Amino acid sequence: MSQTAREPHRHEVIVIGAGVSGIYQIKRLTDLGIDAIVLEGDDDLGGTWYRNRYPGARFDSESYTYGYSFSQEVLDEWDWKERFSAQPENLRYLNFVADKFNLRQHMRFRARVNAMSWDEDAREWTIELVSGESYVARFVITSLGPLSMPTLPNYDGMAEFNGKSFHTYHWPKEPIALEGRRVGVIGTGATGIQVVGELADKVGELKVFQRRPNWSSPLNNSPISKSEMATIRSRYDEIFAQCAESPGGFEHVPDWRGFWNLSADERREFWDHLYTEPGFAILVANFAEIFFDEAANQEMSEYVADRIRQRVDDPVLAEKLIPRDHGFGMQRLPLETNYFEAYNRDNVHLVDLSEAPIERITPSGIQTTVVHHDLDVIIYATGFDAITGGYDRIDIRGVDAQSLADRWSDSPRTFMGVLAHGFPNMLMVAGPQSVSGSTNFPRAIETGVDWVTNLLAHTRAGGCTRIEATAEAEQRWVDEVVRAHERMMFRRSKGWFTGYNSNVAGHHEGTIRYQAYFGGAPRYAAHVAEVAANHYPGIAFA
Ligand code: NAP
């Protein structure tokens, strides 16, 4: 529909982002008969699963725990084919859900939001798109995704590289010929580790540029047969109930026998079992002590280091792949398939940047302080401006034109990850300081979307047109977030859990950002349920 600059589109609610949370959010709103649409910057829905098309991209949560739980029909009709389903199938799933409920009609694509500002007199948000179009809405629900703002390094010469180069998040839709090519991967986080395992036997030469090694353990993926799927389907209630009780939103449950109640031999025997179990079992079904007790974590780390030594033929190389600056599980754990075995191939080489850092990118490859690496393709698996990055890229102006990016420049401040004082009628799904960044994402966003929807329904039923978290309630939640963070040993490590990203100004070492709530999904769910049950103390309605 055409629109002049003076005629904004009007809706009661605007949802920003058509990823996993935006899809469910618009379903809930339209079910209530609310006039709402989704604005999506990309040219189709799917968010992270639309964007991350890199080889090896797949769930590391069990597929059937990652799918939505809200619709019995979806649970009945969709068959997962792999325990950890790959990106193309995951995108098909999200399209299946959206098409089943005719949700596309409520979505506008290529509608990237550039700015939004609060009008106190009208009690409305004005939303400006990059295209120049504008929208006005009483409420805005941000479902921007915690990992939607990819970050590139700042090396000189990046633009002059003659071959193909891209961030994994921007992996091209059209096929890229990699066979026989010299490929460089920068970054060894969860993404780089998936890419390396997948590409090792598909390219001519693969060079992995590693600044710091990451702990990683086997994904142990497998197909799901029809009969297994039938069993899973019959157990869905039980599976989701189990996820709701687990801190990370998984079906794995911690072992409560007590780390120190077992002998060292018994512990190793248990870990031998966990190492062959699927997914995050090795983290979540482990002894809880590995997260809180230095000695327990050290012993676990040594166990996994031995596994790496067993899997990598060259003992010198194996040592380079073992992290020394953080213990196992102290950064977000990548799960791998054939990652360590890749280094046993003649065509795969580790470039240890701790010995010789990258000096610049040249037209023909990567120059370190020691040697030039000739490359045809450079893959940047260099991570994200996590959790707050999606917010920072929109110029969000609240009461008195206060900038949200300025307010959050040191660290975000929210009320339960849903509301921010000074930014009325802006509701965040999977926002900073919620559990979404630290758990099996869909499990947490269903809690978030349901809570936000119920709050909106409550507001409308009361005839109110303005809601805002009080400054005191926001401070109480920030205190709770800090307390939960302080309990975890990983508070000292350098990763996106603690807001570290060397490529983003101000997100460097020593500047902890309290971006996620690490009190666990059950505790978070209990908090938000209590607030709703008590008619929303901490929120001012007008
Ligand atoms: P990441 O964990 O932040 O890793 C980024 C990597 O790039 C790190 O190894 C980092 O090194 C390196 N790096 C960054 N800047 C660099 C520079 N200038 N020079 C050299 N190396 C540089 O990012 P990610 O791997 O994309 O993963 C992010 C998150 O996405 C994961 O933690 C996970 O939550 C999610 N994810 C999920 C899946 C899944 O299976 N479902 C798959 C992939 C990702 P340093 O460690 O030294 O900083």
mmCIF file of N, CA and C in Angstrom, residues 220-280:
data_model
loop_
_atom_site.group_PDB
_atom_site.id
_atom_site.type_symbol
_atom_site.label_atom_id
_atom_site.label_comp_id
_atom_site.label_asym_id
_atom_site.label_seq_id
_atom_site.Cartn_x
_atom_site.Cartn_y
_atom_site.Cartn_z
ATOM 1 N N ASN A 220 26.438 -35.608 19.143
ATOM 2 C CA ASN A 220 25.828 -36.949 19.090
ATOM 3 C C ASN A 220 24.439 -36.904 18.471
ATOM 4 N N ASN A 221 24.394 -36.365 17.274
ATOM 5 C CA ASN A 221 23.128 -36.296 16.518
ATOM 6 C C ASN A 221 22.768 -37.682 15.988
ATOM 7 N N SER A 222 21.473 -37.894 15.701
ATOM 8 C CA SER A 222 21.024 -39.147 15.073
ATOM 9 C C SER A 222 19.664 -38.909 14.443
ATOM 10 N N PRO A 223 19.289 -39.758 13.474
ATOM 11 C CA PRO A 223 17.962 -39.599 12.868
ATOM 12 C C PRO A 223 16.866 -39.979 13.869
ATOM 13 N N ILE A 224 15.685 -39.436 13.650
ATOM 14 C CA ILE A 224 14.525 -39.853 14.455
ATOM 15 C C ILE A 224 13.617 -40.667 13.535
ATOM 16 N N SER A 225 13.421 -41.920 13.860
ATOM 17 C CA SER A 225 12.582 -42.777 13.009
ATOM 18 C C SER A 225 11.118 -42.438 13.253
ATOM 19 N N LYS A 226 10.258 -42.941 12.381
ATOM 20 C CA LYS A 226 8.806 -42.715 12.522
ATOM 21 C C LYS A 226 8.316 -43.229 13.876
ATOM 22 N N SER A 227 8.815 -44.418 14.247
ATOM 23 C CA SER A 227 8.309 -44.995 15.504
ATOM 24 C C SER A 227 8.833 -44.207 16.711
ATOM 25 N N GLU A 228 10.082 -43.713 16.611
ATOM 26 C CA GLU A 228 10.594 -42.916 17.720
ATOM 27 C C GLU A 228 9.804 -41.608 17.827
ATOM 28 N N MET A 229 9.465 -41.057 16.648
ATOM 29 C CA MET A 229 8.694 -39.804 16.647
ATOM 30 C C MET A 229 7.323 -40.039 17.306
ATOM 31 N N ALA A 230 6.752 -41.214 17.046
ATOM 32 C CA ALA A 230 5.445 -41.528 17.659
ATOM 33 C C ALA A 230 5.584 -41.566 19.187
ATOM 34 N N THR A 231 6.685 -42.138 19.646
ATOM 35 C CA THR A 231 6.913 -42.190 21.102
ATOM 36 C C THR A 231 7.092 -40.785 21.660
ATOM 37 N N ILE A 232 7.905 -39.983 20.960
ATOM 38 C CA ILE A 232 8.122 -38.598 21.415
ATOM 39 C C ILE A 232 6.776 -37.880 21.496
ATOM 40 N N ARG A 233 5.962 -38.065 20.448
ATOM 41 C CA ARG A 233 4.659 -37.372 20.404
ATOM 42 C C ARG A 233 3.802 -37.756 21.615
ATOM 43 N N SER A 234 3.846 -39.035 21.950
ATOM 44 C CA SER A 234 3.017 -39.482 23.080
ATOM 45 C C SER A 234 3.554 -38.951 24.412
ATOM 46 N N ARG A 235 4.815 -38.511 24.402
ATOM 47 C CA ARG A 235 5.441 -38.031 25.652
ATOM 48 C C ARG A 235 5.553 -36.509 25.731
ATOM 49 N N TYR A 236 4.988 -35.783 24.734
ATOM 50 C CA TYR A 236 5.212 -34.336 24.690
ATOM 51 C C TYR A 236 4.903 -33.640 26.017
ATOM 52 N N ASP A 237 3.783 -34.001 26.646
ATOM 53 C CA ASP A 237 3.423 -33.316 27.910
ATOM 54 C C ASP A 237 4.531 -33.483 28.937
ATOM 55 N N GLU A 238 4.990 -34.739 29.030
ATOM 56 C CA GLU A 238 6.050 -35.064 29.995
ATOM 57 C C GLU A 238 7.346 -34.315 29.647
ATOM 58 N N ILE A 239 7.687 -34.279 28.349
ATOM 59 C CA ILE A 239 8.932 -33.623 27.915
ATOM 60 C C ILE A 239 8.891 -32.131 28.256
ATOM 61 N N PHE A 240 7.778 -31.472 27.916
ATOM 62 C CA PHE A 240 7.705 -30.022 28.181
ATOM 63 C C PHE A 240 7.659 -29.742 29.687
ATOM 64 N N ALA A 241 7.029 -30.642 30.436
ATOM 65 C CA ALA A 241 7.006 -30.453 31.894
ATOM 66 C C ALA A 241 8.431 -30.558 32.445
ATOM 67 N N GLN A 242 9.184 -31.509 31.905
ATOM 68 C CA GLN A 242 10.576 -31.689 32.348
ATOM 69 C C GLN A 242 11.406 -30.449 31.993
ATOM 70 N N CYS A 243 11.218 -29.931 30.778
ATOM 71 C CA CYS A 243 11.949 -28.719 30.353
ATOM 72 C C CYS A 243 11.614 -27.552 31.294
ATOM 73 N N ALA A 244 10.357 -27.469 31.712
ATOM 74 C CA ALA A 244 9.938 -26.347 32.562
ATOM 75 C C ALA A 244 10.619 -26.401 33.928
ATOM 76 N N GLU A 245 11.044 -27.594 34.327
ATOM 77 C CA GLU A 245 11.698 -27.715 35.631
ATOM 78 C C GLU A 245 13.215 -27.587 35.550
ATOM 79 N N SER A 246 13.742 -27.563 34.309
ATOM 80 C CA SER A 246 15.203 -27.550 34.157
ATOM 81 C C SER A 246 15.694 -26.110 34.010
ATOM 82 N N PRO A 247 16.802 -25.762 34.689
ATOM 83 C CA PRO A 247 17.299 -24.382 34.613
ATOM 84 C C PRO A 247 17.535 -23.913 33.183
ATOM 85 N N GLY A 248 17.977 -24.822 32.303
ATOM 86 C CA GLY A 248 18.271 -24.425 30.926
ATOM 87 C C GLY A 248 17.136 -24.696 29.956
ATOM 88 N N GLY A 249 16.001 -25.224 30.449
ATOM 89 C CA GLY A 249 14.876 -25.513 29.555
ATOM 90 C C GLY A 249 15.083 -26.755 28.707
ATOM 91 N N PHE A 250 15.864 -27.697 29.215
ATOM 92 C CA PHE A 250 16.117 -28.939 28.466
ATOM 93 C C PHE A 250 15.461 -30.123 29.157
ATOM 94 N N GLU A 251 15.449 -31.273 28.435
ATOM 95 C CA GLU A 251 14.874 -32.459 29.072
ATOM 96 C C GLU A 251 15.895 -33.162 29.968
ATOM 97 N N HIS A 252 17.178 -32.720 29.882
ATOM 98 C CA HIS A 252 18.200 -33.337 30.736
ATOM 99 C C HIS A 252 18.055 -32.822 32.161
ATOM 100 N N VAL A 253 18.236 -33.703 33.125
ATOM 101 C CA VAL A 253 18.131 -33.259 34.525
ATOM 102 C C VAL A 253 19.481 -33.432 35.225
ATOM 103 N N PRO A 254 19.841 -32.493 36.105
ATOM 104 C CA PRO A 254 21.133 -32.574 36.791
ATOM 105 C C PRO A 254 21.252 -33.843 37.638
ATOM 106 N N ASP A 255 22.486 -34.279 37.853
ATOM 107 C CA ASP A 255 22.734 -35.441 38.710
ATOM 108 C C ASP A 255 22.952 -34.934 40.141
ATOM 109 N N TRP A 256 22.139 -35.430 41.036
ATOM 110 C CA TRP A 256 22.168 -34.912 42.412
ATOM 111 C C TRP A 256 22.908 -35.819 43.382
ATOM 112 N N ARG A 257 23.679 -36.791 42.860
ATOM 113 C CA ARG A 257 24.385 -37.688 43.784
ATOM 114 C C ARG A 257 25.455 -36.948 44.572
ATOM 115 N N GLY A 258 25.899 -35.802 44.035
ATOM 116 C CA GLY A 258 26.926 -35.022 44.739
ATOM 117 C C GLY A 258 28.302 -35.377 44.220
ATOM 118 N N PHE A 259 28.971 -34.404 43.646
ATOM 119 C CA PHE A 259 30.286 -34.616 43.030
ATOM 120 C C PHE A 259 31.230 -35.331 43.983
ATOM 121 N N TRP A 260 31.292 -34.825 45.227
ATOM 122 C CA TRP A 260 32.305 -35.336 46.159
ATOM 123 C C TRP A 260 31.851 -36.612 46.875
ATOM 124 N N ASN A 261 30.620 -37.022 46.644
ATOM 125 C CA ASN A 261 30.168 -38.288 47.245
ATOM 126 C C ASN A 261 30.627 -39.489 46.437
ATOM 127 N N LEU A 262 31.122 -39.231 45.217
ATOM 128 C CA LEU A 262 31.572 -40.331 44.349
ATOM 129 C C LEU A 262 33.098 -40.333 44.282
ATOM 130 N N SER A 263 33.660 -41.479 43.954
ATOM 131 C CA SER A 263 35.118 -41.545 43.787
ATOM 132 C C SER A 263 35.489 -40.946 42.426
ATOM 133 N N ALA A 264 36.772 -40.618 42.250
ATOM 134 C CA ALA A 264 37.232 -40.061 40.971
ATOM 135 C C ALA A 264 36.941 -41.046 39.838
ATOM 136 N N ASP A 265 37.087 -42.345 40.096
ATOM 137 C CA ASP A 265 36.808 -43.355 39.066
ATOM 138 C C ASP A 265 35.325 -43.353 38.697
ATOM 139 N N GLU A 266 34.496 -43.248 39.721
ATOM 140 C CA GLU A 266 33.045 -43.237 39.450
ATOM 141 C C GLU A 266 32.655 -41.995 38.637
ATOM 142 N N ARG A 267 33.302 -40.877 38.938
ATOM 143 C CA ARG A 267 32.992 -39.643 38.185
ATOM 144 C C ARG A 267 33.395 -39.815 36.719
ATOM 145 N N ARG A 268 34.572 -40.365 36.491
ATOM 146 C CA ARG A 268 35.038 -40.534 35.101
ATOM 147 C C ARG A 268 34.123 -41.505 34.348
ATOM 148 N N GLU A 269 33.688 -42.531 35.037
ATOM 149 C CA GLU A 269 32.771 -43.491 34.399
ATOM 150 C C GLU A 269 31.469 -42.791 33.977
ATOM 151 N N PHE A 270 30.994 -41.922 34.863
ATOM 152 C CA PHE A 270 29.775 -41.161 34.574
ATOM 153 C C PHE A 270 30.004 -40.238 33.369
ATOM 154 N N TRP A 271 31.177 -39.587 33.334
ATOM 155 C CA TRP A 271 31.462 -38.666 32.224
ATOM 156 C C TRP A 271 31.664 -39.427 30.910
ATOM 157 N N ASP A 272 32.225 -40.652 31.016
ATOM 158 C CA ASP A 272 32.328 -41.475 29.795
ATOM 159 C C ASP A 272 30.935 -41.679 29.201
ATOM 160 N N HIS A 273 29.971 -41.880 30.069
ATOM 161 C CA HIS A 273 28.588 -42.050 29.616
ATOM 162 C C HIS A 273 28.054 -40.735 29.034
ATOM 163 N N LEU A 274 28.254 -39.626 29.775
ATOM 164 C CA LEU A 274 27.709 -38.339 29.312
ATOM 165 C C LEU A 274 28.314 -37.904 27.980
ATOM 166 N N TYR A 275 29.582 -38.245 27.770
ATOM 167 C CA TYR A 275 30.270 -37.811 26.547
ATOM 168 C C TYR A 275 29.620 -38.411 25.294
ATOM 169 N N THR A 276 28.938 -39.536 25.459
ATOM 170 C CA THR A 276 28.281 -40.171 24.308
ATOM 171 C C THR A 276 26.788 -39.859 24.271
ATOM 172 N N GLU A 277 26.314 -39.118 25.226
ATOM 173 C CA GLU A 277 24.888 -38.748 25.271
ATOM 174 C C GLU A 277 24.637 -37.557 24.339
ATOM 175 N N PRO A 278 23.407 -37.396 23.837
ATOM 176 C CA PRO A 278 23.134 -36.287 22.923
ATOM 177 C C PRO A 278 23.116 -34.924 23.604
ATOM 178 N N GLY A 279 23.472 -33.915 22.822
ATOM 179 C CA GLY A 279 23.236 -32.522 23.181
ATOM 180 C C GLY A 279 23.927 -32.069 24.452
ATOM 181 N N PHE A 280 23.190 -31.239 25.195
ATOM 182 C CA PHE A 280 23.755 -30.604 26.388
ATOM 183 C C PHE A 280 23.739 -31.498 27.624
#
